[in-house]
mmCIF file of C-alpha atoms (C1' of nucleotides) in Angstrom:
data_model
loop_
_atom_site.group_PDB
_atom_site.id
_atom_site.type_symbol
_atom_site.label_atom_id
_atom_site.label_comp_id
_atom_site.label_asym_id
_atom_site.label_seq_id
_atom_site.Cartn_x
_atom_site.Cartn_y
_atom_site.Cartn_z
ATOM 1 C CA UNK A 10 62.570 122.750 60.291
ATOM 2 C CA UNK A 11 65.466 124.405 58.554
ATOM 3 C CA UNK A 12 64.941 125.819 55.169
ATOM 4 C CA UNK A 13 68.026 125.346 52.819
ATOM 5 C CA UNK A 14 68.401 127.527 49.582
ATOM 6 C CA UNK A 15 71.473 126.913 47.355
ATOM 7 C CA UNK A 16 72.643 128.670 44.037
ATOM 8 C CA UNK A 17 74.831 127.030 41.346
ATOM 9 C CA UNK A 18 76.137 127.956 38.017
ATOM 10 C CA UNK A 19 76.255 124.614 36.390
ATOM 11 C CA UNK A 20 77.498 125.641 32.960
ATOM 12 C CA UNK A 21 75.017 123.334 31.140
ATOM 13 C CA UNK A 22 72.421 121.497 33.382
ATOM 14 C CA UNK A 23 72.371 118.488 30.908
ATOM 15 C CA UNK A 24 76.314 118.206 31.168
ATOM 16 C CA UNK A 25 75.863 118.432 34.990
ATOM 17 C CA UNK A 26 72.952 116.214 35.788
ATOM 18 C CA UNK A 27 75.046 113.811 37.837
ATOM 19 C CA UNK A 28 76.847 116.491 39.632
ATOM 20 C CA UNK A 29 73.232 118.181 40.481
ATOM 21 C CA UNK A 30 72.207 114.695 41.753
ATOM 22 C CA UNK A 31 75.190 114.261 43.946
ATOM 23 C CA UNK A 32 74.849 117.672 45.476
ATOM 24 C CA UNK A 33 71.060 116.786 46.400
ATOM 25 C CA UNK A 34 72.260 113.557 47.900
ATOM 26 C CA UNK A 35 75.253 115.125 49.813
ATOM 27 C CA UNK A 36 73.290 118.218 51.236
ATOM 28 C CA UNK A 37 70.065 118.919 52.461
ATOM 29 C CA UNK A 38 68.580 121.461 49.867
ATOM 30 C CA UNK A 39 64.882 122.556 49.526
ATOM 31 C CA UNK A 40 65.382 124.936 46.725
ATOM 32 C CA UNK A 41 68.207 124.792 44.202
ATOM 33 C CA UNK A 42 68.755 127.886 42.113
ATOM 34 C CA UNK A 43 70.611 127.275 38.810
ATOM 35 C CA UNK A 44 72.399 129.526 36.227
ATOM 36 C CA UNK A 45 73.941 128.821 32.805
ATOM 37 C CA UNK A 46 71.272 126.034 32.204
ATOM 38 C CA UNK A 47 72.128 126.271 28.500
ATOM 39 C CA UNK A 48 68.796 124.691 27.288
ATOM 40 C CA UNK A 49 65.489 125.655 25.860
ATOM 41 C CA UNK A 50 62.513 124.780 28.111
ATOM 42 C CA UNK A 51 61.223 121.827 25.956
ATOM 43 C CA UNK A 52 64.616 119.997 26.568
ATOM 44 C CA UNK A 53 64.963 120.775 30.253
ATOM 45 C CA UNK A 54 65.639 117.457 31.963
ATOM 46 C CA UNK A 55 62.472 117.733 34.077
ATOM 47 C CA UNK A 56 62.143 114.030 34.856
ATOM 48 C CA UNK A 57 65.542 113.402 35.905
ATOM 49 C CA UNK A 58 65.381 116.478 38.291
ATOM 50 C CA UNK A 59 61.923 115.228 39.411
ATOM 51 C CA UNK A 60 63.669 111.899 40.488
ATOM 52 C CA UNK A 61 66.295 113.843 42.458
ATOM 53 C CA UNK A 62 63.624 115.105 44.715
ATOM 54 C CA UNK A 63 62.601 118.590 42.933
ATOM 55 C CA UNK A 64 59.295 117.989 41.235
ATOM 56 C CA UNK A 65 58.550 121.593 41.214
ATOM 57 C CA UNK A 66 60.491 123.558 38.754
ATOM 58 C CA UNK A 67 60.560 127.066 37.366
ATOM 59 C CA UNK A 68 62.651 127.345 34.192
ATOM 60 C CA UNK A 69 63.628 130.134 31.580
ATOM 61 C CA UNK A 70 66.041 128.737 28.978
ATOM 62 C CA UNK A 71 67.115 129.544 25.581
ATOM 63 C CA UNK A 72 69.392 127.859 23.073
ATOM 64 C CA UNK A 73 73.157 127.748 23.746
ATOM 65 C CA UNK A 74 73.578 130.409 26.373
ATOM 66 C CA UNK A 75 72.477 131.684 29.689
ATOM 67 C CA UNK A 76 69.252 130.311 31.225
ATOM 68 C CA UNK A 77 68.184 130.139 34.796
ATOM 69 C CA UNK A 78 66.067 127.776 36.819
ATOM 70 C CA UNK A 79 64.450 127.206 40.348
ATOM 71 C CA UNK A 80 64.247 123.621 41.525
ATOM 72 C CA UNK A 81 62.171 122.952 44.681
ATOM 73 C CA UNK A 82 60.919 120.319 46.859
ATOM 74 C CA UNK A 83 57.915 122.257 47.742
ATOM 75 C CA UNK A 84 55.325 124.001 45.386
ATOM 76 C CA UNK A 85 56.239 127.135 43.599
ATOM 77 C CA UNK A 86 53.710 129.914 42.963
ATOM 78 C CA UNK A 87 53.936 133.352 41.332
ATOM 79 C CA UNK A 88 56.631 132.357 38.885
ATOM 80 C CA UNK A 89 58.007 135.260 36.848
ATOM 81 C CA UNK A 90 60.684 135.939 34.318
ATOM 82 C CA UNK A 91 62.270 139.402 34.378
ATOM 83 C CA UNK A 92 63.846 140.772 31.256
ATOM 84 C CA UNK A 93 65.978 143.830 31.645
ATOM 85 C CA UNK A 94 66.676 146.313 29.305
ATOM 86 C CA UNK A 95 64.263 144.849 26.913
ATOM 87 C CA UNK A 96 66.315 141.734 26.370
ATOM 88 C CA UNK A 97 64.683 138.303 26.630
ATOM 89 C CA UNK A 98 67.907 136.601 27.729
ATOM 90 C CA UNK A 99 66.770 134.159 30.368
ATOM 91 C CA UNK A 100 68.800 135.824 33.269
ATOM 92 C CA UNK A 101 66.421 136.277 35.844
ATOM 93 C CA UNK A 102 63.531 134.118 37.264
ATOM 94 C CA UNK A 103 61.853 134.389 40.584
ATOM 95 C CA UNK A 104 58.996 132.381 42.453
ATOM 96 C CA UNK A 105 57.462 131.868 45.961
ATOM 97 C CA UNK A 106 58.097 128.942 48.050
ATOM 98 C CA UNK A 107 55.776 127.902 50.780
ATOM 99 C CA UNK A 108 57.977 127.277 54.028
ATOM 100 C CA UNK A 109 55.057 126.261 56.235
ATOM 101 C CA UNK A 110 54.988 129.609 58.010
ATOM 102 C CA UNK A 111 54.502 131.659 55.092
ATOM 103 C CA UNK A 112 56.099 132.373 51.659
ATOM 104 C CA UNK A 113 59.582 133.295 50.738
ATOM 105 C CA UNK A 114 60.308 134.757 47.383
ATOM 106 C CA UNK A 115 63.446 133.013 45.751
ATOM 107 C CA UNK A 116 65.320 134.669 42.896
ATOM 108 C CA UNK A 117 67.795 133.030 40.517
ATOM 109 C CA UNK A 118 69.706 135.842 38.666
ATOM 110 C CA UNK A 119 72.514 135.558 35.968
ATOM 111 C CA UNK A 120 74.420 138.887 35.481
ATOM 112 C CA UNK A 121 76.198 139.542 32.092
ATOM 113 C CA UNK A 122 79.730 138.654 32.420
ATOM 114 C CA UNK A 123 80.781 141.783 30.558
ATOM 115 C CA UNK A 124 83.562 140.590 28.194
ATOM 116 C CA UNK A 125 87.315 141.158 28.609
ATOM 117 C CA UNK A 126 88.010 144.876 28.018
ATOM 118 C CA UNK A 127 87.176 146.999 31.170
ATOM 119 C CA UNK A 128 86.415 150.186 29.029
ATOM 120 C CA UNK A 129 82.661 150.475 28.718
ATOM 121 C CA UNK A 130 83.226 152.813 25.741
ATOM 122 C CA UNK A 131 85.072 150.286 23.852
ATOM 123 C CA UNK A 132 83.409 147.193 25.117
ATOM 124 C CA UNK A 133 79.489 147.146 24.647
ATOM 125 C CA UNK A 134 79.485 143.991 26.580
ATOM 126 C CA UNK A 135 80.789 145.771 29.665
ATOM 127 C CA UNK A 136 78.546 148.632 29.117
ATOM 128 C CA UNK A 137 75.523 146.238 29.051
ATOM 129 C CA UNK A 138 76.691 144.763 32.339
ATOM 130 C CA UNK A 139 76.829 148.122 33.974
ATOM 131 C CA UNK A 140 73.328 149.189 32.572
ATOM 132 C CA UNK A 141 71.949 145.770 33.768
ATOM 133 C CA UNK A 142 73.163 146.441 37.210
ATOM 134 C CA UNK A 143 71.521 149.863 37.174
ATOM 135 C CA UNK A 144 68.322 148.602 35.800
ATOM 136 C CA UNK A 145 68.163 146.132 38.666
ATOM 137 C CA UNK A 146 68.653 148.685 41.403
ATOM 138 C CA UNK A 147 65.093 150.040 41.968
ATOM 139 C CA UNK A 148 63.679 146.361 41.609
ATOM 140 C CA UNK A 149 66.106 145.022 44.256
ATOM 141 C CA UNK A 150 65.771 148.246 46.622
ATOM 142 C CA UNK A 151 61.937 147.533 46.800
ATOM 143 C CA UNK A 152 62.654 143.796 47.401
ATOM 144 C CA UNK A 153 65.074 144.815 50.037
ATOM 145 C CA UNK A 154 62.824 146.988 51.976
ATOM 146 C CA UNK A 155 59.530 144.894 51.476
ATOM 147 C CA UNK A 156 58.035 142.949 54.180
ATOM 148 C CA UNK A 157 57.908 139.646 52.084
ATOM 149 C CA UNK A 158 60.895 137.406 52.981
ATOM 150 C CA UNK A 159 63.157 137.406 49.843
ATOM 151 C CA UNK A 160 66.375 135.512 49.236
ATOM 152 C CA UNK A 161 68.268 136.444 46.076
ATOM 153 C CA UNK A 162 70.824 134.080 44.676
ATOM 154 C CA UNK A 163 72.833 133.739 41.571
ATOM 155 C CA UNK A 164 75.929 134.254 39.666
ATOM 156 C CA UNK A 165 76.544 138.169 39.760
ATOM 157 C CA UNK A 166 79.698 137.957 37.961
ATOM 158 C CA UNK A 167 81.256 140.426 40.353
ATOM 159 C CA UNK A 168 83.465 139.945 43.363
ATOM 160 C CA UNK A 169 82.757 143.006 45.448
ATOM 161 C CA UNK A 170 85.318 142.799 48.140
ATOM 162 C CA UNK A 171 88.999 142.724 47.932
ATOM 163 C CA UNK A 172 89.042 139.496 49.685
ATOM 164 C CA UNK A 173 86.630 138.188 47.144
ATOM 165 C CA UNK A 174 89.522 137.524 44.541
ATOM 166 C CA UNK A 175 92.864 135.923 44.944
ATOM 167 C CA UNK A 176 94.733 138.963 44.315
ATOM 168 C CA UNK A 177 93.051 142.401 44.410
ATOM 169 C CA UNK A 178 96.102 144.187 43.067
ATOM 170 C CA UNK A 179 96.306 141.728 40.055
ATOM 171 C CA UNK A 180 92.485 141.784 39.278
ATOM 172 C CA UNK A 181 91.461 145.374 39.983
ATOM 173 C CA UNK A 182 91.564 146.098 36.064
ATOM 174 C CA UNK A 183 89.829 142.723 35.299
ATOM 175 C CA UNK A 184 86.332 142.497 34.648
ATOM 176 C CA UNK A 185 84.311 141.089 37.812
ATOM 177 C CA UNK A 186 86.629 143.163 39.963
ATOM 178 C CA UNK A 187 86.870 146.608 38.387
ATOM 179 C CA UNK A 188 86.057 149.504 40.867
ATOM 180 C CA UNK A 189 82.776 150.617 38.794
ATOM 181 C CA UNK A 190 81.221 147.163 39.056
ATOM 182 C CA UNK A 191 82.299 146.649 42.673
ATOM 183 C CA UNK A 192 80.692 149.840 43.542
ATOM 184 C CA UNK A 193 77.469 149.209 41.820
ATOM 185 C CA UNK A 194 77.075 145.771 43.461
ATOM 186 C CA UNK A 195 77.993 147.121 46.892
ATOM 187 C CA UNK A 196 75.310 149.916 46.365
ATOM 188 C CA UNK A 197 72.889 147.216 45.570
ATOM 189 C CA UNK A 198 73.716 145.479 48.662
ATOM 190 C CA UNK A 199 73.607 148.763 50.891
ATOM 191 C CA UNK A 200 70.039 149.135 49.671
ATOM 192 C CA UNK A 201 68.584 152.602 48.769
ATOM 193 C CA UNK A 202 70.379 155.759 49.681
ATOM 194 C CA UNK A 203 67.295 157.034 51.619
ATOM 195 C CA UNK A 204 68.492 155.231 54.842
ATOM 196 C CA UNK A 205 66.433 152.205 54.363
ATOM 197 C CA UNK A 206 67.877 148.754 55.183
ATOM 198 C CA UNK A 207 69.763 146.834 52.443
ATOM 199 C CA UNK A 208 70.545 143.259 52.028
ATOM 200 C CA UNK A 209 72.505 140.816 54.050
ATOM 201 C CA UNK A 210 75.309 139.073 52.189
ATOM 202 C CA UNK A 211 74.881 135.536 53.622
ATOM 203 C CA UNK A 212 78.165 134.015 53.122
ATOM 204 C CA UNK A 213 79.999 136.987 54.457
ATOM 205 C CA UNK A 214 77.861 136.683 57.620
ATOM 206 C CA UNK A 215 79.950 133.352 58.277
ATOM 207 C CA UNK A 216 83.234 134.197 56.424
ATOM 208 C CA UNK A 217 84.986 137.438 57.902
ATOM 209 C CA UNK A 218 85.461 140.197 55.363
ATOM 210 C CA UNK A 219 89.235 140.043 55.622
ATOM 211 C CA UNK A 220 89.268 136.219 54.888
ATOM 212 C CA UNK A 221 89.484 135.084 51.224
ATOM 213 C CA UNK A 222 86.536 133.001 49.847
ATOM 214 C CA UNK A 223 85.729 131.961 46.440
ATOM 215 C CA UNK A 224 83.069 130.278 44.412
ATOM 216 C CA UNK A 225 84.737 130.169 40.794
ATOM 217 C CA UNK A 226 87.929 128.881 39.657
ATOM 218 C CA UNK A 227 88.882 129.042 35.953
ATOM 219 C CA UNK A 228 89.063 125.812 34.025
ATOM 220 C CA UNK A 229 92.480 127.152 32.574
ATOM 221 C CA UNK A 230 94.315 126.723 35.775
ATOM 222 C CA UNK A 231 95.827 123.116 35.818
ATOM 223 C CA UNK A 232 95.485 122.482 39.484
ATOM 224 C CA UNK A 233 92.602 124.767 40.578
ATOM 225 C CA UNK A 234 93.001 124.077 44.337
ATOM 226 C CA UNK A 235 96.733 124.340 44.701
ATOM 227 C CA UNK A 236 96.783 127.594 42.532
ATOM 228 C CA UNK A 237 93.617 128.867 44.171
ATOM 229 C CA UNK A 238 93.369 131.700 41.867
ATOM 230 C CA UNK A 239 89.643 132.065 42.557
ATOM 231 C CA UNK A 240 86.833 134.668 42.716
ATOM 232 C CA UNK A 241 83.502 135.075 44.614
ATOM 233 C CA UNK A 242 80.949 135.571 41.874
ATOM 234 C CA UNK A 243 78.232 133.816 43.235
ATOM 235 C CA UNK A 244 76.051 135.055 45.923
ATOM 236 C CA UNK A 245 73.101 134.677 48.477
ATOM 237 C CA UNK A 246 71.419 137.872 49.535
ATOM 238 C CA UNK A 247 68.972 137.985 52.165
ATOM 239 C CA UNK A 248 66.368 140.882 52.618
ATOM 240 C CA UNK A 249 65.746 142.392 56.323
ATOM 241 C CA UNK A 250 62.435 140.483 56.572
ATOM 242 C CA UNK A 251 64.303 137.151 56.383
ATOM 243 C CA UNK A 252 67.859 138.048 57.704
ATOM 244 C CA UNK A 253 66.713 137.090 61.320
ATOM 245 C CA UNK A 254 66.207 133.490 60.058
ATOM 246 C CA UNK A 255 69.573 133.047 58.600
ATOM 247 C CA UNK A 256 71.459 130.203 60.392
ATOM 248 C CA UNK A 257 74.304 129.156 58.171
ATOM 249 C CA UNK A 258 76.113 129.644 54.864
ATOM 250 C CA UNK A 259 79.014 128.005 52.916
ATOM 251 C CA UNK A 260 80.637 127.226 49.691
ATOM 252 C CA UNK A 261 80.315 123.628 48.802
ATOM 253 C CA UNK A 262 83.732 123.702 47.001
ATOM 254 C CA UNK A 263 84.181 119.846 46.943
ATOM 255 C CA UNK A 264 81.970 119.945 44.038
ATOM 256 C CA UNK A 265 84.859 121.837 42.092
ATOM 257 C CA UNK A 266 86.739 118.486 42.629
ATOM 258 C CA UNK A 267 83.940 116.180 41.198
ATOM 259 C CA UNK A 268 84.418 114.613 37.720
ATOM 260 C CA UNK A 269 83.608 117.107 34.755
ATOM 261 C CA UNK A 270 83.046 119.820 37.226
ATOM 262 C CA UNK A 271 81.401 123.129 36.500
ATOM 263 C CA UNK A 272 83.880 126.012 37.102
ATOM 264 C CA UNK A 273 81.496 127.538 39.652
ATOM 265 C CA UNK A 274 80.947 125.617 43.146
ATOM 266 C CA UNK A 275 77.435 125.981 44.694
ATOM 267 C CA UNK A 276 76.686 128.235 47.646
ATOM 268 C CA UNK A 277 74.382 127.135 50.217
ATOM 269 C CA UNK A 278 72.389 129.033 52.945
ATOM 270 C CA UNK A 279 70.295 127.624 55.711
ATOM 271 C CA UNK A 280 67.341 129.410 57.470
ATOM 272 C CA UNK A 281 65.546 128.426 60.772
ATOM 273 C CA UNK A 282 61.864 129.758 59.889
ATOM 274 C CA UNK A 283 60.147 130.188 63.166
ATOM 275 C "C1'" DA B 2 101.306 140.465 25.921
ATOM 276 C "C1'" DT B 3 99.684 135.779 25.416
ATOM 277 C "C1'" DG B 4 97.272 131.415 26.093
ATOM 278 C "C1'" DG B 5 95.476 128.307 28.821
ATOM 279 C "C1'" DT B 6 89.821 125.156 29.081
ATOM 280 C "C1'" DG B 7 85.143 123.938 28.691
ATOM 281 C "C1'" DG B 8 79.950 124.062 26.362
ATOM 282 C "C1'" DT B 9 77.089 124.696 22.547
ATOM 283 C "C1'" DT B 10 76.938 123.185 18.363
ATOM 284 C "C1'" DA B 11 78.617 122.896 13.623
ATOM 285 C "C1'" DG B 12 81.898 127.892 12.717
ATOM 286 C "C1'" DA B 13 81.949 130.800 15.789
ATOM 287 C "C1'" DC B 14 80.140 132.539 20.113
ATOM 288 C "C1'" DC B 15 79.961 132.667 24.973
ATOM 289 C "C1'" DA B 16 82.204 132.023 29.611
#
DNA sequence: ATGGTGGTTAGACCA
């Protein structure tokens, strides 16, 4: 049986309930990781999402901003919420999912956006984003090298490759595509610098590195598809223990055309667990 | 250099 994991920054789960249901109907998804749920746990739409086929839900929400969740058709165990740099901002939750032949650890991560000014000395939000990525590094390096299969998903708010943005030249001084954050994310992807194995960038296994592919298009563009000024901010990374099982990955960009869309499209990865 | 849109929530703040 294939095992399918998707990630989606929904920009308010309550505003996007119909779209989440539509995604669940249109595609086979076992585990759906959400970011920017923007709701406290007490008001999370547990029943509506149960009715969509995801009775198992791990949630970490706060009022107004941020918020992550893992929705699953199968039981979740060992749910943990991670707080980085001492801030309880509901940006990282992970849990184990039983696949039938063993557990897979699934992560839903929401990296700080970083504001507008790409000078970390002048812009504390960007300094925070860079420190957040640094804080993640040892945690992710341990997961990358571990024997437990891990799939790391989320809105990383970084487009690491030149082909991850509509114009590398125009965006290289724009936060999400500055050299310093691209380098940090590519270092995380590569794993520890002791020669151990890193992560597999699932989508880039199926889309060549010189081909543009995006997961986010600003609300501010009148005709998002015609302009196609997008960026690849949402990622699915797979550790070495799980990488052999990866069989497919794609951006579900039709979701960006649905009524009242999120500005992000879902990314989906399929595994053939032996 | 500026402004364009959307969500939360009641004036900004965040993206």
